[in-house]
PDB file of C-alpha atoms in Angstrom:
ATOM      1  CA  MET A 156     -29.022  35.421  12.294  1.00 57.00           C
ATOM      2  CA  ALA A 157     -26.689  33.502  14.631  1.00 76.00           C
ATOM      3  CA  GLU A 158     -23.619  35.259  16.031  1.00 87.00           C
ATOM      4  CA  LEU A 159     -21.275  32.687  14.476  1.00 88.00           C
ATOM      5  CA  GLY A 160     -22.905  33.122  11.069  1.00 87.00           C
ATOM      6  CA  THR A 161     -22.717  36.911  11.387  1.00 90.00           C
ATOM      7  CA  ARG A 162     -19.001  36.812  12.173  1.00 91.00           C
ATOM      8  CA  LEU A 163     -18.275  34.483   9.237  1.00 92.00           C
ATOM      9  CA  LYS A 164     -20.310  36.603   6.848  1.00 92.00           C
ATOM     10  CA  GLU A 165     -18.518  39.802   7.942  1.00 93.00           C
ATOM     11  CA  ALA A 166     -15.143  38.106   7.363  1.00 90.00           C
ATOM     12  CA  ARG A 167     -16.303  36.954   3.899  1.00 91.00           C
ATOM     13  CA  LEU A 168     -17.434  40.451   2.926  1.00 94.00           C
ATOM     14  CA  SER A 169     -14.190  41.960   4.207  1.00 91.00           C
ATOM     15  CA  LYS A 170     -12.325  39.594   1.883  1.00 88.00           C
ATOM     16  CA  GLY A 171     -14.553  40.706  -0.983  1.00 90.00           C
ATOM     17  CA  TYR A 172     -15.877  37.168  -1.573  1.00 92.00           C
ATOM     18  CA  SER A 173     -19.351  36.467  -2.862  1.00 93.00           C
ATOM     19  CA  LEU A 174     -21.137  33.233  -1.944  1.00 92.00           C
ATOM     20  CA  ASP A 175     -20.307  31.946  -5.437  1.00 94.00           C
ATOM     21  CA  ASP A 176     -16.610  32.739  -4.871  1.00 94.00           C
ATOM     22  CA  LEU A 177     -16.657  30.951  -1.523  1.00 93.00           C
ATOM     23  CA  GLN A 178     -18.409  27.951  -3.075  1.00 94.00           C
ATOM     24  CA  GLU A 179     -15.611  27.677  -5.647  1.00 94.00           C
ATOM     25  CA  ILE A 180     -12.903  27.982  -2.975  1.00 93.00           C
ATOM     26  CA  THR A 181     -14.334  25.541  -0.409  1.00 92.00           C
ATOM     27  CA  LYS A 182     -16.334  23.260  -2.758  1.00 94.00           C
ATOM     28  CA  ILE A 183     -19.216  23.539  -0.273  1.00 93.00           C
ATOM     29  CA  GLN A 184     -22.598  23.938  -1.941  1.00 93.00           C
ATOM     30  CA  LYS A 185     -23.959  27.493  -1.840  1.00 93.00           C
ATOM     31  CA  ARG A 186     -27.112  26.496   0.073  1.00 93.00           C
ATOM     32  CA  TYR A 187     -24.971  25.062   2.871  1.00 93.00           C
ATOM     33  CA  LEU A 188     -22.944  28.299   3.047  1.00 92.00           C
ATOM     34  CA  ILE A 189     -26.185  30.295   3.359  1.00 92.00           C
ATOM     35  CA  GLY A 190     -27.375  27.890   6.070  1.00 89.00           C
ATOM     36  CA  ILE A 191     -24.144  28.463   8.043  1.00 90.00           C
ATOM     37  CA  GLU A 192     -24.505  32.247   7.849  1.00 90.00           C
ATOM     38  CA  GLU A 193     -28.173  32.071   8.893  1.00 90.00           C
ATOM     39  CA  GLY A 194     -27.559  29.463  11.600  1.00 86.00           C
ATOM     40  CA  ASN A 195     -29.889  27.033   9.805  1.00 89.00           C
ATOM     41  CA  TYR A 196     -28.011  23.774  10.395  1.00 88.00           C
ATOM     42  CA  SER A 197     -31.014  21.538   9.729  1.00 88.00           C
ATOM     43  CA  ILE A 198     -30.301  21.547   5.967  1.00 88.00           C
ATOM     44  CA  MET A 199     -26.825  20.030   6.466  1.00 87.00           C
ATOM     45  CA  PRO A 200     -26.253  16.371   5.432  1.00 83.00           C
ATOM     46  CA  GLY A 201     -25.375  15.532   9.060  1.00 81.00           C
ATOM     47  CA  SER A 202     -24.298  17.098  12.339  1.00 79.00           C
ATOM     48  CA  PHE A 203     -20.701  16.046  11.697  1.00 84.00           C
ATOM     49  CA  TYR A 204     -20.605  18.157   8.512  1.00 88.00           C
ATOM     50  CA  VAL A 205     -21.732  21.293  10.403  1.00 89.00           C
ATOM     51  CA  ARG A 206     -18.350  21.526  12.150  1.00 90.00           C
ATOM     52  CA  ALA A 207     -16.414  20.414   9.064  1.00 92.00           C
ATOM     53  CA  PHE A 208     -18.090  23.010   6.785  1.00 93.00           C
ATOM     54  CA  ILE A 209     -17.682  25.792   9.376  1.00 93.00           C
ATOM     55  CA  LYS A 210     -13.965  24.957   9.650  1.00 94.00           C
ATOM     56  CA  GLN A 211     -13.549  25.121   5.841  1.00 94.00           C
ATOM     57  CA  TYR A 212     -15.503  28.419   5.718  1.00 92.00           C
ATOM     58  CA  ALA A 213     -13.348  29.934   8.501  1.00 92.00           C
ATOM     59  CA  ASP A 214     -10.074  28.814   6.884  1.00 94.00           C
ATOM     60  CA  ALA A 215     -11.161  30.333   3.553  1.00 92.00           C
ATOM     61  CA  VAL A 216     -11.879  33.777   5.065  1.00 91.00           C
ATOM     62  CA  GLY A 217      -8.815  33.840   7.322  1.00 92.00           C
ATOM     63  CA  LEU A 218     -10.392  33.144  10.724  1.00 92.00           C
ATOM     64  CA  ASP A 219      -9.180  30.744  13.435  1.00 92.00           C
ATOM     65  CA  ALA A 220     -11.553  27.784  13.011  1.00 89.00           C
ATOM     66  CA  GLU A 221     -10.749  26.145  16.362  1.00 92.00           C
ATOM     67  CA  GLU A 222     -11.320  29.398  18.255  1.00 90.00           C
ATOM     68  CA  LEU A 223     -14.685  29.930  16.515  1.00 87.00           C
ATOM     69  CA  LEU A 224     -15.878  26.398  17.202  1.00 89.00           C
ATOM     70  CA  GLU A 225     -14.919  26.689  20.864  1.00 90.00           C
ATOM     71  CA  THR A 226     -16.432  30.177  21.297  1.00 88.00           C
ATOM     72  CA  TYR A 227     -19.767  29.362  19.646  1.00 88.00           C
ATOM     73  CA  LYS A 228     -20.048  25.681  20.552  1.00 85.00           C
ATOM     74  CA  SER A 229     -23.371  26.369  22.285  1.00 86.00           C
ATOM     75  CA  GLU A 230     -24.884  27.295  18.893  1.00 83.00           C
ATOM     76  CA  LEU A 231     -23.744  24.100  17.203  1.00 83.00           C
ATOM     77  CA  PRO A 232     -25.753  20.850  17.134  1.00 78.00           C
ATOM     78  CA  GLY A 233     -24.318  17.868  19.010  1.00 65.00           C
ATOM     79  CA  THR A 234     -22.286  15.194  17.256  1.00 47.00           C
ATOM     80  CA  PRO A 235     -22.468  11.391  17.843  1.00 45.00           C
ATOM     81  CA  ASN A 236     -20.384  10.191  20.780  1.00 40.00           C
ATOM     82  CA  ASN A 237     -16.686   9.937  19.972  1.00 38.00           C
ATOM     83  CA  GLN A 238     -17.326  10.466  16.205  1.00 42.00           C
ATOM     84  CA  VAL A 239     -14.865  13.324  15.888  1.00 38.00           C
ATOM     85  CA  SER A 240     -12.249  11.911  18.244  1.00 39.00           C
ATOM     86  CA  GLN A 241     -12.320   8.589  16.462  1.00 40.00           C
ATOM     87  CA  SER A 242     -12.031  10.157  13.016  1.00 41.00           C
ATOM     88  CA  MET A 243      -9.035  12.249  14.149  1.00 42.00           C
ATOM     89  CA  THR A 244      -7.143   9.565  16.001  1.00 39.00           C
ATOM     90  CA  SER A 245      -8.116   6.206  14.533  1.00 39.00           C
ATOM     91  CA  SER A 246      -5.941   4.842  11.761  1.00 40.00           C
ATOM     92  CA  PRO A 247      -5.702   1.388  10.157  1.00 40.00           C
ATOM     93  CA  SER A 248      -1.944   1.516  10.636  1.00 39.00           C
ATOM     94  CA  ARG A 249      -2.369   1.848  14.465  1.00 42.00           C
ATOM     95  CA  ARG A 250      -4.581  -1.174  14.919  1.00 42.00           C
ATOM     96  CA  LYS A 251      -2.871  -4.167  16.413  1.00 41.00           C
ATOM     97  CA  VAL A 252      -4.067  -7.645  15.728  1.00 39.00           C
ATOM     98  CA  SER A 253      -3.423 -10.001  18.581  1.00 43.00           C
ATOM     99  CA  LYS A 254      -2.023 -13.364  17.689  1.00 46.00           C
ATOM    100  CA  GLY A 255      -3.493 -16.352  19.448  1.00 52.00           C
ATOM    101  CA  PRO A 256      -1.651 -19.549  20.320  1.00 55.00           C
ATOM    102  CA  SER A 257      -2.851 -21.284  17.147  1.00 57.00           C
ATOM    103  CA  THR A 258      -1.409 -18.506  14.963  1.00 61.00           C
ATOM    104  CA  LYS A 259       1.965 -18.674  16.743  1.00 66.00           C
ATOM    105  CA  MET A 260       2.009 -22.460  16.380  1.00 69.00           C
ATOM    106  CA  MET A 261       1.326 -22.218  12.639  1.00 70.00           C
ATOM    107  CA  GLU A 262       4.174 -19.716  12.254  1.00 72.00           C
ATOM    108  CA  ALA A 263       6.552 -22.005  14.150  1.00 76.00           C
ATOM    109  CA  MET A 264       5.634 -25.180  12.204  1.00 78.00           C
ATOM    110  CA  PRO A 265       8.092 -24.595   9.281  1.00 79.00           C
ATOM    111  CA  LYS A 266      10.972 -24.101  11.739  1.00 85.00           C
ATOM    112  CA  ILE A 267      10.024 -27.234  13.689  1.00 88.00           C
ATOM    113  CA  THR A 268       9.793 -29.277  10.469  1.00 87.00           C
ATOM    114  CA  VAL A 269      13.229 -28.124   9.281  1.00 87.00           C
ATOM    115  CA  GLY A 270      14.719 -28.882  12.694  1.00 88.00           C
ATOM    116  CA  LEU A 271      13.312 -32.434  12.739  1.00 90.00           C
ATOM    117  CA  PHE A 272      14.555 -33.040   9.193  1.00 87.00           C
ATOM    118  CA  ILE A 273      18.093 -31.992  10.156  1.00 94.00           C
ATOM    119  CA  ILE A 274      18.014 -34.246  13.234  1.00 94.00           C
ATOM    120  CA  VAL A 275      16.938 -37.257  11.105  1.00 91.00           C
ATOM    121  CA  ILE A 276      19.783 -36.645   8.645  1.00 93.00           C
ATOM    122  CA  ILE A 277      22.332 -36.449  11.475  1.00 94.00           C
ATOM    123  CA  VAL A 278      21.050 -39.707  13.004  1.00 91.00           C
ATOM    124  CA  VAL A 279      21.209 -41.534   9.632  1.00 90.00           C
ATOM    125  CA  ILE A 280      24.781 -40.321   9.000  1.00 93.00           C
ATOM    126  CA  TRP A 281      25.822 -41.371  12.509  1.00 88.00           C
ATOM    127  CA  VAL A 282      24.348 -44.898  12.053  1.00 88.00           C
ATOM    128  CA  LEU A 283      26.092 -45.338   8.681  1.00 90.00           C
ATOM    129  CA  MET A 284      29.441 -44.264  10.131  1.00 88.00           C
ATOM    130  CA  GLN A 285      29.028 -46.616  13.083  1.00 85.00           C
ATOM    131  CA  SER A 286      28.283 -49.577  10.829  1.00 81.00           C
ATOM    132  CA  LYS A 287      31.220 -48.737   8.551  1.00 74.00           C
ATOM    133  CA  ASN A 288      33.690 -48.360  11.400  1.00 69.00           C
ATOM    134  CA  LYS A 289      32.538 -51.468  13.228  1.00 62.00           C
ATOM    135  CA  ALA A 290      35.588 -53.687  13.819  1.00 50.00           C
ATOM    136  CA  VAL A 291      35.671 -57.352  12.807  1.00 47.00           C
ATOM    137  CA  PRO A 292      35.486 -59.595  15.935  1.00 52.00           C
ATOM    138  CA  ASP A 293      38.739 -61.195  17.148  1.00 52.00           C
ATOM    139  CA  GLY A 294      39.370 -64.611  15.570  1.00 50.00           C
ATOM    140  CA  ALA A 295      36.860 -64.077  12.761  1.00 51.00           C
ATOM    141  CA  VAL A 296      37.940 -64.399   9.169  1.00 51.00           C
ATOM    142  CA  ASP A 297      36.976 -61.552   6.863  1.00 52.00           C
ATOM    143  CA  ASP A 298      35.939 -63.342   3.666  1.00 53.00           C
ATOM    144  CA  THR A 299      34.997 -60.093   1.863  1.00 50.00           C
ATOM    145  CA  PRO A 300      37.358 -59.640  -1.065  1.00 47.00           C
ATOM    146  CA  SER A 301      39.424 -56.482  -0.989  1.00 47.00           C
ATOM    147  CA  GLU A 302      38.738 -53.670  -3.448  1.00 46.00           C
ATOM    148  CA  ILE A 303      41.849 -54.599  -5.458  1.00 41.00           C
ATOM    149  CA  GLU A 304      40.888 -58.270  -5.645  1.00 44.00           C
ATOM    150  CA  TYR A 305      37.321 -57.406  -6.710  1.00 41.00           C
ATOM    151  CA  ASP A 306      38.490 -55.112  -9.484  1.00 46.00           C
ATOM    152  CA  THR A 307      40.965 -57.718 -10.690  1.00 44.00           C
ATOM    153  CA  LYS A 308      38.338 -60.453 -10.828  1.00 48.00           C
ATOM    154  CA  VAL A 309      35.298 -58.722 -12.306  1.00 45.00           C
ATOM    155  CA  LYS A 310      36.408 -55.540 -14.059  1.00 49.00           C
ATOM    156  CA  PRO A 311      36.687 -56.199 -17.768  1.00 51.00           C
ATOM    157  CA  ILE A 312      39.568 -54.818 -19.775  1.00 52.00           C
ATOM    158  CA  ASP A 313      38.499 -51.783 -21.777  1.00 55.00           C
ATOM    159  CA  THR A 314      39.172 -51.969 -25.468  1.00 60.00           C
ATOM    160  CA  GLU A 315      40.035 -48.922 -27.542  1.00 66.00           C
ATOM    161  CA  LYS A 316      36.498 -48.945 -28.960  1.00 63.00           C
ATOM    162  CA  ASP A 317      34.964 -48.963 -25.475  1.00 64.00           C
ATOM    163  CA  LYS A 318      37.176 -46.074 -24.396  1.00 65.00           C
ATOM    164  CA  GLU A 319      36.103 -43.980 -27.392  1.00 71.00           C
ATOM    165  CA  HIS A 320      32.432 -44.750 -26.716  1.00 66.00           C
ATOM    166  CA  LYS A 321      32.707 -43.743 -23.052  1.00 69.00           C
ATOM    167  CA  LYS A 322      34.539 -40.545 -23.988  1.00 69.00           C
ATOM    168  CA  ALA A 323      31.761 -39.633 -26.427  1.00 68.00           C
ATOM    169  CA  GLN A 324      29.099 -40.247 -23.746  1.00 71.00           C
ATOM    170  CA  THR A 325      30.977 -37.989 -21.285  1.00 69.00           C
ATOM    171  CA  ASN A 326      31.191 -35.166 -23.847  1.00 67.00           C
ATOM    172  CA  ASP A 327      27.473 -35.486 -24.602  1.00 66.00           C
ATOM    173  CA  LYS A 328      26.616 -35.162 -20.900  1.00 65.00           C
ATOM    174  CA  GLU A 329      28.823 -32.058 -20.516  1.00 66.00           C
ATOM    175  CA  ASP A 330      27.262 -30.413 -23.591  1.00 63.00           C
ATOM    176  CA  SER A 331      23.768 -31.177 -22.272  1.00 60.00           C
ATOM    177  CA  ALA A 332      24.588 -29.646 -18.878  1.00 58.00           C
ATOM    178  CA  ASP A 333      26.023 -26.494 -20.506  1.00 59.00           C
ATOM    179  CA  SER A 334      22.934 -26.156 -22.697  1.00 54.00           C
ATOM    180  CA  LYS A 335      20.636 -26.503 -19.679  1.00 55.00           C
ATOM    181  CA  ASP A 336      22.543 -23.839 -17.723  1.00 56.00           C
ATOM    182  CA  SER A 337      22.403 -21.415 -20.647  1.00 50.00           C
ATOM    183  CA  THR A 338      18.620 -21.793 -21.033  1.00 49.00           C
ATOM    184  CA  THR A 339      17.943 -21.214 -17.322  1.00 50.00           C
ATOM    185  CA  GLN A 340      19.979 -18.003 -17.116  1.00 55.00           C
ATOM    186  CA  GLU A 341      17.880 -14.852 -17.133  1.00 51.00           C
ATOM    187  CA  THR A 342      18.679 -12.161 -19.667  1.00 54.00           C
ATOM    188  CA  PRO A 343      19.553  -8.681 -18.362  1.00 53.00           C
ATOM    189  CA  ASP A 344      16.267  -7.340 -19.753  1.00 54.00           C
ATOM    190  CA  GLU A 345      14.262  -9.942 -17.800  1.00 50.00           C
ATOM    191  CA  LYS A 346      16.093  -9.131 -14.560  1.00 46.00           C
ATOM    192  CA  GLN A 347      15.577  -5.424 -15.106  1.00 49.00           C
ATOM    193  CA  THR A 348      11.846  -5.956 -15.762  1.00 46.00           C
ATOM    194  CA  GLU A 349      11.434  -7.858 -12.490  1.00 44.00           C
ATOM    195  CA  GLU A 350      13.277  -5.201 -10.498  1.00 51.00           C
ATOM    196  CA  VAL A 351      11.092  -2.306 -11.718  1.00 54.00           C
ATOM    197  CA  LYS A 352       8.207  -1.865  -9.280  1.00 81.00           C
ATOM    198  CA  GLN A 353       5.733   0.883  -8.456  1.00 90.00           C
ATOM    199  CA  SER A 354       6.862   3.250  -5.733  1.00 91.00           C
ATOM    200  CA  ILE A 355       4.968   5.983  -3.858  1.00 92.00           C
ATOM    201  CA  SER A 356       7.091   8.394  -1.829  1.00 93.00           C
ATOM    202  CA  ALA A 357       6.414   9.342   1.765  1.00 89.00           C
ATOM    203  CA  GLY A 358       4.026  12.279   2.013  1.00 89.00           C
ATOM    204  CA  ALA A 359       5.426  15.800   2.308  1.00 93.00           C
ATOM    205  CA  ILE A 360       3.140  18.213   4.194  1.00 94.00           C
ATOM    206  CA  GLU A 361       2.924  21.606   2.477  1.00 92.00           C
ATOM    207  CA  ALA A 362       2.845  25.039   4.123  1.00 91.00           C
ATOM    208  CA  ASP A 363      -0.947  25.318   4.239  1.00 88.00           C
ATOM    209  CA  GLY A 364      -1.072  22.339   6.622  1.00 86.00           C
ATOM    210  CA  ALA A 365      -3.982  20.767   4.729  1.00 84.00           C
ATOM    211  CA  THR A 366      -2.102  19.508   1.632  1.00 90.00           C
ATOM    212  CA  THR A 367       0.217  16.491   1.414  1.00 89.00           C
ATOM    213  CA  SER A 368       2.314  15.774  -1.724  1.00 94.00           C
ATOM    214  CA  TYR A 369       3.383  12.317  -2.926  1.00 88.00           C
ATOM    215  CA  THR A 370       5.449  11.160  -5.933  1.00 93.00           C
ATOM    216  CA  LEU A 371       4.474   8.088  -8.007  1.00 90.00           C
ATOM    217  CA  THR A 372       7.303   6.348  -9.925  1.00 94.00           C
ATOM    218  CA  GLY A 373       8.183   2.952 -11.369  1.00 90.00           C
ATOM    219  CA  THR A 374       5.005   2.555 -13.425  1.00 94.00           C
ATOM    220  CA  ASP A 375       3.426   3.792 -16.651  1.00 90.00           C
ATOM    221  CA  ALA A 376      -0.127   3.746 -15.228  1.00 94.00           C
ATOM    222  CA  PHE A 377      -1.832   6.229 -12.892  1.00 91.00           C
ATOM    223  CA  LYS A 378      -5.259   5.015 -11.786  1.00 95.00           C
ATOM    224  CA  ILE A 379      -7.102   6.451  -8.783  1.00 93.00           C
ATOM    225  CA  ARG A 380      -9.735   4.549  -6.791  1.00 96.00           C
ATOM    226  CA  ILE A 381     -11.471   5.939  -3.691  1.00 92.00           C
ATOM    227  CA  GLU A 382     -13.631   3.646  -1.541  1.00 96.00           C
ATOM    228  CA  VAL A 383     -16.173   5.537   0.591  1.00 94.00           C
ATOM    229  CA  SER A 384     -17.318   4.283   4.013  1.00 96.00           C
ATOM    230  CA  GLY A 385     -19.373   7.337   5.051  1.00 90.00           C
ATOM    231  CA  PRO A 386     -20.555  10.755   3.801  1.00 91.00           C
ATOM    232  CA  THR A 387     -17.602  12.709   2.415  1.00 93.00           C
ATOM    233  CA  PHE A 388     -16.967  15.293  -0.314  1.00 89.00           C
ATOM    234  CA  ILE A 389     -14.617  14.130  -3.141  1.00 91.00           C
ATOM    235  CA  GLY A 390     -13.100  16.161  -5.988  1.00 89.00           C
ATOM    236  CA  ILE A 391     -10.110  15.660  -8.345  1.00 90.00           C
ATOM    237  CA  ARG A 392      -8.279  18.529 -10.117  1.00 92.00           C
ATOM    238  CA  ASN A 393      -5.309  18.848 -12.484  1.00 95.00           C
ATOM    239  CA  GLN A 394      -2.342  21.205 -12.106  1.00 89.00           C
ATOM    240  CA  GLN A 395      -4.332  24.020 -13.764  1.00 89.00           C
ATOM    241  CA  GLN A 396      -7.008  23.586 -11.030  1.00 88.00           C
ATOM    242  CA  GLN A 397      -9.517  22.231 -13.553  1.00 90.00           C
ATOM    243  CA  GLU A 398     -11.992  19.619 -12.345  1.00 91.00           C
ATOM    244  CA  LEU A 399     -11.153  16.160 -13.715  1.00 91.00           C
ATOM    245  CA  LEU A 400     -13.953  14.295 -11.954  1.00 87.00           C
ATOM    246  CA  SER A 401     -17.260  14.764 -13.750  1.00 86.00           C
ATOM    247  CA  ASP A 402     -19.312  14.096 -10.599  1.00 89.00           C
ATOM    248  CA  THR A 403     -17.837  16.273  -7.823  1.00 89.00           C
ATOM    249  CA  ARG A 404     -20.106  15.969  -4.776  1.00 92.00           C
ATOM    250  CA  VAL A 405     -20.661  14.369  -1.346  1.00 89.00           C
ATOM    251  CA  TYR A 406     -20.449  10.574  -1.690  1.00 92.00           C
ATOM    252  CA  ASN A 407     -22.079   8.095   0.687  1.00 92.00           C
ATOM    253  CA  ALA A 408     -20.994   4.772   2.225  1.00 94.00           C
ATOM    254  CA  GLY A 409     -20.526   1.964  -0.303  1.00 94.00           C
ATOM    255  CA  GLU A 410     -19.838   4.225  -3.286  1.00 95.00           C
ATOM    256  CA  VAL A 411     -16.543   3.927  -5.202  1.00 95.00           C
ATOM    257  CA  VAL A 412     -14.891   6.710  -7.209  1.00 93.00           C
ATOM    258  CA  GLU A 413     -12.602   5.569 -10.044  1.00 95.00           C
ATOM    259  CA  PHE A 414     -10.563   7.810 -12.358  1.00 93.00           C
ATOM    260  CA  ASP A 415      -7.793   7.009 -14.875  1.00 95.00           C
ATOM    261  CA  ALA A 416      -5.220   9.817 -14.577  1.00 92.00           C
ATOM    262  CA  THR A 417      -2.534   8.137 -16.723  1.00 95.00           C
ATOM    263  CA  SER A 418      -2.580  11.065 -19.156  1.00 93.00           C
ATOM    264  CA  GLN A 419      -1.890  13.500 -16.282  1.00 92.00           C
ATOM    265  CA  ASN A 420       1.382  14.164 -14.473  1.00 91.00           C
ATOM    266  CA  TYR A 421      -0.404  15.779 -11.512  1.00 95.00           C
ATOM    267  CA  ALA A 422      -3.656  15.191  -9.660  1.00 90.00           C
ATOM    268  CA  ARG A 423      -5.045  16.830  -6.516  1.00 93.00           C
ATOM    269  CA  ILE A 424      -7.610  14.792  -4.570  1.00 89.00           C
ATOM    270  CA  ARG A 425      -9.858  16.772  -2.189  1.00 92.00           C
ATOM    271  CA  LEU A 426     -11.361  14.765   0.704  1.00 87.00           C
ATOM    272  CA  GLY A 427     -14.049  16.371   2.882  1.00 90.00           C
ATOM    273  CA  ASN A 428     -13.633  13.624   5.521  1.00 89.00           C
ATOM    274  CA  SER A 429     -10.490  11.519   5.042  1.00 92.00           C
ATOM    275  CA  ALA A 430     -11.564   9.107   7.805  1.00 93.00           C
ATOM    276  CA  GLN A 431     -14.526   8.054   5.629  1.00 88.00           C
ATOM    277  CA  ALA A 432     -12.525   7.475   2.424  1.00 94.00           C
ATOM    278  CA  LYS A 433      -9.583   5.258   1.451  1.00 93.00           C
ATOM    279  CA  VAL A 434      -7.437   6.189  -1.566  1.00 92.00           C
ATOM    280  CA  TYR A 435      -5.808   3.541  -3.790  1.00 95.00           C
ATOM    281  CA  ILE A 436      -3.190   4.291  -6.468  1.00 96.00           C
ATOM    282  CA  ASN A 437      -2.991   1.489  -9.067  1.00 93.00           C
ATOM    283  CA  ASP A 438      -4.735  -0.787  -6.517  1.00 94.00           C
ATOM    284  CA  GLU A 439      -2.091   0.006  -3.871  1.00 93.00           C
ATOM    285  CA  PRO A 440      -3.494   1.662  -0.699  1.00 96.00           C
ATOM    286  CA  LEU A 441      -2.105   5.135   0.045  1.00 92.00           C
ATOM    287  CA  THR A 442      -0.978   5.711   3.639  1.00 93.00           C
ATOM    288  CA  TYR A 443      -2.015   9.212   4.727  1.00 93.00           C
ATOM    289  CA  ALA A 444       0.900  11.249   6.077  1.00 92.00           C
ATOM    290  CA  GLN A 445      -1.401  13.215   8.388  1.00 86.00           C
ATOM    291  CA  GLN A 446      -4.677  12.339  10.060  1.00 89.00           C
ATOM    292  CA  ILE A 447      -6.850  15.412   9.532  1.00 92.00           C
ATOM    293  CA  VAL A 448     -10.516  15.471   8.580  1.00 90.00           C
ATOM    294  CA  THR A 449     -10.412  17.715   5.513  1.00 91.00           C
ATOM    295  CA  GLN A 450      -7.266  17.435   3.410  1.00 90.00           C
ATOM    296  CA  ASN A 451      -5.800  17.668  -0.099  1.00 92.00           C
ATOM    297  CA  ILE A 452      -3.727  14.794  -1.499  1.00 93.00           C
ATOM    298  CA  VAL A 453      -1.425  15.735  -4.409  1.00 86.00           C
ATOM    299  CA  ILE A 454       0.076  12.963  -6.582  1.00 93.00           C
ATOM    300  CA  ASN A 455       3.004  13.925  -8.831  1.00 95.00           C
ATOM    301  CA  PHE A 456       3.294  11.247 -11.543  1.00 92.00           C
ATOM    302  CA  ASN A 457       6.774  10.606 -13.005  1.00 92.00           C
ATOM    303  CA  LYS A 458       5.852   8.369 -15.940  1.00 83.00           C
ATOM    304  CA  GLU A 459       8.417   5.723 -16.974  1.00 68.00           C
TER     305      GLU A 459
END
C-alpha cells in the first residue's frame, strides 16, 4: 500500500468513517476511494482526477490537501502540461478580444454619419439665410408685391359659414391628436412589467472556502443548465441534502445537464471540475465568484 494511501486511510479510520460514509460525503465512487488507499491510480478516469479526488478525500478527513500532494508528489502520476494551471487561472471573463482596424471603423461609422448629417443641415440653413438676406441691387426696382398687398389682392373675405367650418376642422384635429397621445401612453402595469428583470446576486463565499452562495430574484422560473466541456462530476441537492438529479455521476465533454428547480427555493450544485463545466440559470450564464477546481454553488431562489 502506498504511503499516501496509508496516511489517508488512517485519517479516515480515526474519524470513524467507513468507505460508504466517505463515498456519501465526497460523492467519489467507492472503487476510486479504494484505489487511492491502495495507490492503484490506473482505475481513475484520468490523471487529472487523481489529484482532484485525493484533495476531496483529504478535505473530508481533515488533512491538509496541499501539504499531502506536495509531500507525496513522487507517488502521483503526471498530469498534462499546464492542465492544472490553466484550469485554476483561466477564466472567460479574463480573456481580451483585440479589436482590429475594421472593427473600430464599424464602431465609428454611426458617429461619422451623424456628424456629416449635422454639417449638411448647417450648410443648407446658411445658404437659405444668405439668399433671404441678399440685398436688392442699387437702381433695381423690386416688383415683388409686399405681404400686405398680396393679402389684400388674393385673400378672400371669410364668411361666417367659412369661419364655422374652419373652427370645426381645428377642433377635429385637436381631438385626433389627444386621442393619439392617449393610445400611445403606456399603462403603469406595462411599465412595471418591462422593469422587472431577472437578477442574480454577486457570489458570497462561505466559511468552508469551497461553497459560494447566490440569490436569484426577479423571475418566477428557476431552470438550471450545465454544459460540460470535459470530464467532471455533477450533482444537485435540495436544502435537505436530498439528491434532485436522477443521474449523479462524472459527465464527459459535449453532455448537457438540465434540471427544472422552479418548485425549489434552494439548490446546491456540486462541480468536480468547475473549469470543465459552465452553469446557466434561466439561460443566463453564471459568473463564478471563485476559480477553484472543486466547488459547491448554492442558488437561493426568491420566487416573485
